[in-house]
Protein backbone atom coordinates (compact mmCIF):
# COMPACT_ATOMS: atom_id res chain seq x y z
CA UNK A 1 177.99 191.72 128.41
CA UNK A 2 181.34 192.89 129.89
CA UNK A 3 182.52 191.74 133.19
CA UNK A 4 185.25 194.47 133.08
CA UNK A 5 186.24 195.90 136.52
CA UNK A 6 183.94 193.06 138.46
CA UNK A 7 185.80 191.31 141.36
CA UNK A 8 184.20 188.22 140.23
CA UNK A 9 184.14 188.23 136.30
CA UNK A 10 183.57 184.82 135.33
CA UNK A 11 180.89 181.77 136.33
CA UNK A 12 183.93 179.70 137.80
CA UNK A 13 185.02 182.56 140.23
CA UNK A 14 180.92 183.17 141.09
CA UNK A 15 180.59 179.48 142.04
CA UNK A 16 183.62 179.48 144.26
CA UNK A 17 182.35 182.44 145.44
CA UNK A 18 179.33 180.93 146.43
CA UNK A 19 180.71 177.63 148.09
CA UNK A 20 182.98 179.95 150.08
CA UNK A 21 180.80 182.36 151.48
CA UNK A 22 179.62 179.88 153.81
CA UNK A 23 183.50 179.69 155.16
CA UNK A 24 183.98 182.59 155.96
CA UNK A 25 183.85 184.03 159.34
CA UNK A 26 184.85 188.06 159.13
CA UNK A 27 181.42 189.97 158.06
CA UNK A 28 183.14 192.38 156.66
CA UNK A 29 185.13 189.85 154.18
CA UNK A 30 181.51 187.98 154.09
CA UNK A 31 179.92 191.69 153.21
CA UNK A 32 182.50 192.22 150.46
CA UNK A 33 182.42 188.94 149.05
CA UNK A 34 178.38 189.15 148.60
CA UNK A 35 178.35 192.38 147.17
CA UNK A 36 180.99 191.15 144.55
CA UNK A 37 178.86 188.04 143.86
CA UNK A 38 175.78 189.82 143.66
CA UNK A 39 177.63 192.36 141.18
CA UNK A 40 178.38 189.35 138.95
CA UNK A 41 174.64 188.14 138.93
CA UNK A 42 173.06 191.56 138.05
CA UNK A 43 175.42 191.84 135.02
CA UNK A 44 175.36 188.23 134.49
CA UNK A 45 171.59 188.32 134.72
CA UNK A 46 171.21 191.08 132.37
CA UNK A 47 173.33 189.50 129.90
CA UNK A 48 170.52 186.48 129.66
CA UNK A 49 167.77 189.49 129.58
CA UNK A 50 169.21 190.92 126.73
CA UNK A 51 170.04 187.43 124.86
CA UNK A 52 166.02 186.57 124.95
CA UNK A 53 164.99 190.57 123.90
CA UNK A 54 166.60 189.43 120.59
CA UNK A 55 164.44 186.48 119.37
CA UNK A 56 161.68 188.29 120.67
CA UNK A 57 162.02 190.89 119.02
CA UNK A 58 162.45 189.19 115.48
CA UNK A 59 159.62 187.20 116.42
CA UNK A 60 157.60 190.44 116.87
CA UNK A 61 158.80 192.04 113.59
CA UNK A 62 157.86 188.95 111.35
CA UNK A 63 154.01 189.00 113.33
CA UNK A 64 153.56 192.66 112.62
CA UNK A 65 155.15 192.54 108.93
């Protein structure tokens, strides 16, 4: 999965992220800073989809074979 162009591109920046959100008192700072994190967690997310299609998919191709 590429992180490429995200705000937040790595698990480090996500978790300080996180911790800081609760710091922060401009909602529109807060609004950005969510929507970046969130950004990170679909793609990150989607990475761990794709990871567990593989084995499964082997799996399914040595059942049916």
């Amino acid at each position: 999965m590429t992180y490429e162009g995200l705000e937040i591109s790595d698990g480090a920046m996500a978790s300080e992220a996180y911790f800081t959100m609760e710091t922060i008192a401009d909602p529109a700072v807060l609004f950005r800073l969510r929507k970046a994190l969130l950004e990170y967690c679909r793609q990150d997310t989607l990475g761990l989809v794709r990871l567990l299609e593989k084995p499964r998919a082997m799996s399914g191709a040595d059942a049916g074979g």
